[in-house]
Short mmCIF file of C-alpha atoms in Angstrom, two decimals:
data_model
loop_
_atom_site.label_atom_id
_atom_site.label_comp_id
_atom_site.label_asym_id
_atom_site.label_seq_id
_atom_site.Cartn_x
_atom_site.Cartn_y
_atom_site.Cartn_z
CA MET A 2 0.00 0.00 0.00
CA THR A 3 2.96 2.30 0.57
CA MET A 4 3.66 2.08 -3.15
CA THR A 5 0.12 3.22 -3.91
CA TYR A 6 0.44 6.33 -1.75
CA GLY A 7 3.81 7.05 -3.32
CA LEU A 8 2.37 6.80 -6.84
CA LEU A 9 -0.50 9.06 -5.78
CA ALA A 10 2.02 11.70 -4.68
CA VAL A 11 4.00 11.25 -7.90
CA GLY A 12 0.81 11.79 -9.89
CA LEU A 13 0.14 15.06 -8.08
CA VAL A 14 3.70 16.26 -8.71
CA LEU A 15 3.48 15.37 -12.40
CA LEU A 16 0.16 17.20 -12.70
CA ILE A 17 1.57 20.37 -11.18
CA ALA A 18 4.77 20.18 -13.21
CA GLY A 19 2.81 19.44 -16.37
CA GLY A 20 0.46 22.37 -15.90
CA GLU A 21 3.36 24.75 -15.23
CA THR A 22 5.31 23.46 -18.22
CA LEU A 23 2.28 23.76 -20.47
CA VAL A 24 1.70 27.37 -19.41
CA ARG A 25 5.37 28.27 -20.01
CA GLY A 26 5.42 26.65 -23.42
CA ALA A 27 2.12 28.13 -24.57
CA THR A 28 3.05 31.57 -23.26
CA THR A 29 6.41 31.41 -25.08
CA VAL A 30 4.61 30.61 -28.33
CA ALA A 31 2.07 33.39 -27.77
CA ARG A 32 4.72 36.00 -27.04
CA SER A 33 6.77 34.89 -30.06
CA LEU A 34 3.68 35.47 -32.21
CA GLY A 35 3.10 38.90 -30.67
CA VAL A 36 -0.04 37.99 -28.74
CA SER A 37 -0.93 40.59 -26.12
CA PRO A 38 -0.69 39.95 -22.36
CA LEU A 39 -4.44 40.50 -22.24
CA LEU A 40 -5.23 37.57 -24.53
CA ILE A 41 -2.56 35.39 -22.88
CA GLY A 42 -4.09 36.05 -19.47
CA LEU A 43 -7.64 35.43 -20.61
CA THR A 44 -6.90 32.15 -22.37
CA LEU A 45 -3.51 30.47 -22.02
CA VAL A 46 -2.75 31.16 -18.37
CA GLY A 47 -6.34 30.58 -17.24
CA MET A 48 -6.72 27.37 -19.24
CA GLY A 49 -3.20 26.24 -18.43
CA THR A 50 -3.71 26.40 -14.67
CA SER A 51 -6.93 24.43 -15.17
CA ALA A 52 -5.22 21.74 -17.27
CA PRO A 53 -4.74 19.38 -14.27
CA GLU A 54 -8.47 19.48 -13.51
CA LEU A 55 -9.36 18.90 -17.16
CA VAL A 56 -7.12 15.91 -17.73
CA THR A 57 -7.97 14.41 -14.34
CA SER A 58 -11.74 14.67 -14.92
CA LEU A 59 -11.46 13.21 -18.43
CA THR A 60 -9.29 10.36 -17.17
CA ALA A 61 -11.66 9.64 -14.31
CA VAL A 62 -14.87 9.58 -16.36
CA LEU A 63 -13.27 7.35 -19.01
CA ALA A 64 -12.07 5.03 -16.23
CA GLY A 65 -15.61 4.72 -14.89
CA SER A 66 -15.11 6.92 -11.80
CA PRO A 67 -17.68 9.74 -12.17
CA GLY A 68 -17.34 10.56 -8.47
CA ILE A 69 -13.75 11.65 -9.01
CA ALA A 70 -14.59 13.46 -12.27
CA LEU A 71 -17.42 15.56 -10.83
CA GLY A 72 -15.99 15.72 -7.32
CA ASN A 73 -12.85 17.19 -8.82
CA VAL A 74 -14.79 20.09 -10.37
CA VAL A 75 -17.09 20.75 -7.41
CA GLY A 76 -14.32 20.24 -4.87
CA SER A 77 -11.87 22.45 -6.78
CA ASN A 78 -14.38 25.31 -6.94
CA THR A 79 -15.06 25.01 -3.23
CA ALA A 80 -11.34 24.83 -2.39
CA ASN A 81 -10.56 27.77 -4.70
CA ILE A 82 -12.90 30.04 -2.76
CA LEU A 83 -12.71 28.81 0.83
CA LEU A 84 -9.09 27.66 0.95
CA ILE A 85 -7.13 29.57 -1.68
CA LEU A 86 -9.02 32.87 -1.65
CA GLY A 87 -9.16 32.73 2.15
CA LEU A 88 -5.38 32.25 2.30
CA ALA A 89 -4.77 35.05 -0.22
CA ALA A 90 -6.94 37.43 1.83
CA LEU A 91 -4.98 36.55 4.97
CA ILE A 92 -1.73 37.39 3.19
CA SER A 93 -3.04 40.69 1.85
CA PRO A 94 -6.57 42.17 1.93
CA ILE A 95 -8.10 41.93 -1.54
CA ILE A 96 -9.21 45.17 -3.15
CA VAL A 97 -11.86 44.49 -5.78
CA ASP A 98 -12.18 46.28 -9.11
CA ARG A 99 -15.89 47.14 -9.28
CA GLY A 100 -16.16 47.03 -13.07
CA ALA A 101 -14.31 43.74 -13.45
CA PHE A 102 -16.29 42.07 -10.66
CA ARG A 103 -19.58 43.28 -12.11
CA ARG A 104 -18.75 41.28 -15.25
CA ASP A 105 -16.86 38.29 -13.84
CA GLY A 106 -18.92 38.00 -10.66
CA TRP A 107 -22.15 37.66 -12.59
CA MET A 108 -20.55 35.04 -14.83
CA LEU A 109 -19.37 33.15 -11.74
CA VAL A 110 -22.94 33.13 -10.41
CA ALA A 111 -24.35 32.10 -13.80
CA SER A 112 -21.87 29.21 -14.19
CA THR A 113 -22.69 28.05 -10.64
CA VAL A 114 -26.42 28.04 -11.46
CA VAL A 115 -25.75 26.00 -14.62
CA CYS A 116 -23.65 23.53 -12.61
CA VAL A 117 -26.42 23.10 -10.03
CA ALA A 118 -29.03 22.55 -12.74
CA ALA A 119 -26.85 19.94 -14.45
CA VAL A 120 -26.15 18.13 -11.17
CA LEU A 121 -29.83 18.07 -10.16
CA ALA A 122 -30.63 16.53 -13.56
CA GLY A 123 -28.80 13.42 -12.34
CA THR A 124 -26.49 13.07 -15.33
CA VAL A 125 -24.38 15.74 -17.01
CA THR A 126 -25.07 14.85 -20.64
CA TYR A 127 -23.51 16.10 -23.86
CA VAL A 128 -26.36 18.64 -24.16
CA TRP A 129 -25.24 20.20 -20.88
CA GLY A 130 -21.68 20.05 -22.22
CA LEU A 131 -22.68 22.03 -25.31
CA VAL A 132 -24.50 24.61 -23.18
CA MET A 133 -21.48 25.01 -20.92
CA LEU A 134 -18.96 25.38 -23.76
CA ALA A 135 -21.22 27.89 -25.54
CA GLY A 136 -21.39 29.88 -22.31
CA LEU A 137 -17.60 29.80 -21.95
CA ALA A 138 -17.11 31.01 -25.53
CA ALA A 139 -19.58 33.85 -24.95
CA TYR A 140 -17.81 34.81 -21.72
CA LEU A 141 -14.37 34.94 -23.39
CA VAL A 142 -15.67 37.14 -26.21
CA TRP A 143 -17.46 39.37 -23.70
CA ALA A 144 -14.36 39.66 -21.51
CA TRP A 145 -12.10 40.33 -24.48
CA MET A 146 -14.33 43.11 -25.82
CA GLY A 147 -14.66 44.63 -22.35
CA GLU A 148 -10.90 44.66 -21.77
CA ARG A 149 -10.26 46.12 -25.20
CA ARG A 150 -12.59 49.02 -24.45
CA SER A 151 -10.71 49.97 -21.27
CA PRO A 152 -7.17 48.60 -21.54
CA ASP A 153 -5.58 51.11 -19.18
CA ARG A 154 -7.84 50.04 -16.32
CA GLU A 155 -8.17 46.32 -16.87
CA ALA A 156 -5.24 45.02 -18.91
CA ARG A 157 -2.84 45.65 -16.01
CA LYS A 158 -4.29 42.59 -14.30
CA PHE A 159 -3.21 40.36 -17.13
CA GLU A 160 0.18 42.02 -17.42
CA HIS A 161 0.78 41.17 -13.76
CA LEU A 162 -0.51 37.65 -14.35
CA THR A 163 1.68 36.97 -17.38
CA GLU A 164 4.83 38.63 -16.05
CA ASP A 165 5.13 35.77 -13.56
CA VAL A 166 5.30 33.22 -16.39
CA PRO A 167 8.92 32.76 -17.56
CA VAL A 168 9.54 32.10 -21.24
CA VAL A 169 12.15 29.79 -22.72
CA ARG A 170 14.81 30.46 -25.31
CA GLY A 171 14.32 29.33 -28.86
CA GLY A 172 11.02 30.99 -29.67
CA ILE A 173 8.06 29.20 -31.18
CA TRP A 174 9.54 25.73 -31.63
CA SER A 175 10.96 25.56 -28.12
CA GLY A 176 7.62 26.74 -26.80
CA LEU A 177 5.73 24.10 -28.77
CA GLY A 178 8.09 21.39 -27.55
CA LEU A 179 7.67 22.53 -23.96
CA ALA A 180 3.89 22.61 -24.34
CA LEU A 181 3.90 19.02 -25.65
CA VAL A 182 6.04 17.92 -22.71
CA GLY A 183 3.59 19.65 -20.38
CA ILE A 184 0.66 17.82 -21.96
CA ALA A 185 2.45 14.47 -21.63
CA LEU A 186 3.31 15.11 -17.96
CA THR A 187 -0.24 16.19 -17.20
CA ILE A 188 -1.78 13.13 -18.84
CA GLY A 189 0.66 10.76 -17.10
CA GLY A 190 0.13 12.46 -13.77
CA ALA A 191 -3.64 12.31 -14.14
CA ARG A 192 -3.53 8.59 -14.87
CA LEU A 193 -1.39 7.91 -11.78
CA LEU A 194 -3.54 10.18 -9.64
CA VAL A 195 -6.90 8.72 -10.64
CA ASP A 196 -5.87 5.06 -10.59
CA ASN A 197 -4.21 5.27 -7.19
CA ALA A 198 -6.87 7.58 -5.71
CA VAL A 199 -9.46 4.87 -6.41
CA ILE A 200 -7.26 2.28 -4.68
CA VAL A 201 -6.76 4.58 -1.66
CA ALA A 202 -10.50 5.29 -1.44
CA ARG A 203 -11.30 1.59 -1.33
CA ASP A 204 -8.50 0.95 1.18
CA VAL A 205 -9.66 3.56 3.70
CA GLY A 206 -13.34 2.79 3.16
CA VAL A 207 -14.57 6.03 1.58
CA SER A 208 -16.16 6.67 -1.78
CA ASP A 209 -14.42 7.82 -4.94
CA THR A 210 -16.44 11.02 -4.59
CA VAL A 211 -14.89 11.93 -1.23
CA ILE A 212 -11.40 11.36 -2.64
CA GLY A 213 -12.31 13.51 -5.64
CA LEU A 214 -13.64 16.28 -3.41
CA THR A 215 -10.56 16.33 -1.18
CA VAL A 216 -7.22 14.88 -2.31
CA VAL A 217 -7.82 15.20 -6.05
CA ALA A 218 -9.57 18.58 -5.87
CA VAL A 219 -6.93 20.22 -3.67
CA GLY A 220 -4.10 18.61 -5.60
CA THR A 221 -5.32 19.84 -8.97
CA SER A 222 -5.96 23.32 -7.48
CA LEU A 223 -2.32 23.77 -6.44
CA PRO A 224 -1.47 25.85 -9.56
CA GLU A 225 -4.22 28.32 -8.59
CA LEU A 226 -2.90 28.31 -5.00
CA VAL A 227 0.61 29.21 -6.14
CA THR A 228 -0.57 31.88 -8.59
CA SER A 229 -2.90 33.51 -6.06
CA ALA A 230 -0.37 33.40 -3.21
CA VAL A 231 2.33 35.00 -5.38
CA ALA A 232 -0.12 37.68 -6.52
CA ALA A 233 -1.15 38.39 -2.90
CA PHE A 234 2.48 38.65 -1.71
CA ARG A 235 3.17 41.11 -4.54
CA ARG A 236 0.07 43.11 -3.56
CA HIS A 237 -1.63 42.32 -6.90
CA SER A 238 -4.79 41.42 -5.00
CA ASP A 239 -7.08 41.94 -7.99
CA VAL A 240 -5.11 39.27 -9.82
CA ALA A 241 -5.57 36.83 -6.92
CA LEU A 242 -9.35 37.29 -6.99
CA GLY A 243 -9.52 37.29 -10.79
CA ASN A 244 -7.50 34.07 -10.90
CA ILE A 245 -9.95 32.29 -8.60
CA ILE A 246 -13.09 33.58 -10.30
CA GLY A 247 -11.70 32.77 -13.74
CA SER A 248 -10.64 29.28 -12.63
CA ASN A 249 -14.07 28.50 -11.21
CA ILE A 250 -15.76 29.62 -14.43
CA TYR A 251 -13.35 27.49 -16.47
CA ASN A 252 -13.89 24.49 -14.18
CA VAL A 253 -17.64 24.41 -14.73
CA LEU A 254 -18.08 25.68 -18.28
CA GLY A 255 -14.83 24.35 -19.74
CA ILE A 256 -13.75 21.26 -17.82
CA LEU A 257 -17.16 19.83 -16.98
CA GLY A 258 -18.42 20.86 -20.41
CA ILE A 259 -15.63 19.05 -22.28
CA THR A 260 -15.89 16.03 -19.97
CA ALA A 261 -19.63 15.74 -20.62
CA LEU A 262 -19.03 15.84 -24.37
CA VAL A 263 -16.58 12.96 -24.10
CA ALA A 264 -18.82 10.81 -21.88
CA PRO A 265 -21.95 11.43 -19.77
CA VAL A 266 -21.11 12.09 -16.14
CA ARG A 267 -23.41 10.32 -13.70
CA VAL A 268 -23.89 12.41 -10.56
CA PRO A 269 -23.17 10.56 -7.27
CA PRO A 270 -26.01 10.99 -4.71
CA GLU A 271 -23.71 12.49 -2.06
CA ILE A 272 -22.86 15.43 -4.31
CA ILE A 273 -26.57 16.21 -4.71
CA ARG A 274 -27.14 15.90 -0.95
CA LEU A 275 -24.31 18.13 0.26
CA ASP A 276 -21.33 19.06 -1.83
CA ILE A 277 -22.98 21.04 -4.60
CA TRP A 278 -24.69 23.16 -1.94
CA VAL A 279 -21.39 23.79 -0.18
CA MET A 280 -20.04 25.09 -3.50
CA VAL A 281 -23.12 27.31 -3.87
CA ALA A 282 -22.71 28.62 -0.31
CA ALA A 283 -19.01 29.36 -0.90
CA THR A 284 -19.85 31.28 -4.09
CA ALA A 285 -22.61 33.24 -2.32
CA LEU A 286 -20.25 34.00 0.56
CA VAL A 287 -17.53 35.52 -1.61
CA VAL A 288 -20.10 37.58 -3.53
CA LEU A 289 -21.52 38.83 -0.21
CA PHE A 290 -18.06 39.74 1.12
CA VAL A 291 -17.23 41.65 -2.05
CA ARG A 292 -20.56 43.45 -2.28
CA THR A 293 -20.40 44.70 1.33
CA GLY A 294 -17.28 46.80 0.74
CA MET A 295 -15.64 45.90 -2.59
CA ARG A 296 -12.87 44.17 -0.66
CA ILE A 297 -12.14 40.94 1.20
CA VAL A 298 -10.39 41.70 4.49
CA ARG A 299 -8.27 39.36 6.61
CA LEU A 300 -11.11 38.52 9.01
CA GLU A 301 -13.26 37.44 6.08
CA GLY A 302 -10.36 35.39 4.73
CA LEU A 303 -10.10 33.66 8.10
CA ALA A 304 -13.84 32.92 8.01
CA LEU A 305 -13.41 31.28 4.60
CA LEU A 306 -10.57 29.09 5.90
CA VAL A 307 -12.55 28.06 8.98
CA ALA A 308 -15.52 27.15 6.78
CA TYR A 309 -13.30 24.96 4.61
CA GLY A 310 -11.82 23.27 7.67
CA GLY A 311 -15.32 22.46 8.90
CA TYR A 312 -16.32 21.06 5.52
CA ILE A 313 -13.26 18.80 5.28
CA ALA A 314 -13.82 17.62 8.85
CA TRP A 315 -17.39 16.66 7.93
CA LEU A 316 -16.21 14.70 4.88
CA ALA A 317 -13.58 12.92 6.96
CA ARG A 318 -15.95 11.94 9.77
CA ASP A 319 -16.40 8.41 8.39
CA LEU A 320 -12.71 7.73 8.77
CA TYR A 321 -12.89 7.76 12.55
#
């Protein structure tokens, strides 16, 4: 069994390394082609940090583990808000850009509503997948047009986001090679993670869903944790919030949407009973904190962390 836990850890490391390598390679290609920081931030960096969740969910649903596939998305969104955003707010209070949050906040709420509707349907079918991907495409066009209209105010967020991504020498071809390596690492890591997570779940007597909501969800959210923590330490608090909101939108509309197109995702009963509502409550909580003062202060960050601790303790109660 020690080998299984070791392979699980290796899978997590490969996922993180693969996502980082993919972002570096894709960003190198984009900069070589003269793509603006705005477009890089909206697409490559956002999608790149979500690559571990995407590959993990696809691998899980194809392996017949829908609990890990859906638990990964729901659990990642919950962890992004309660754990990562709470930690970022503790490091540095988050000042919110009113205009950006008016756009992205509403899209976060809309994607959450779509996710709840799909979960309550019992199975996330390809029709739901098409709806989600259409919504993501509309959001990207909307965001792009909005940023283009006010680049001085908004594009700085994406400049901060992309300046943390180092490029490699050699231009386009080196970037493409690095991106391919990142994809390979991510796929290999996802396979190790999913296969061994199922074995661990059976060994400790919990469901695949619980493992997906905890170990897998937090593990695949580590790129967002690093990005948000770095942004908070550098006092780019709007980037930390934007990173979390963007990731949650991608997780539902992009990752769950693509996964549903590949294979229908059957919803485990425990997600309908509790976990989807925890995600909804976390989303409502961050919207409430922002709307009450256009900032998230340290005390509110602590409240988010305490809430996440309570949720994890509830999920782990069967282990004792």
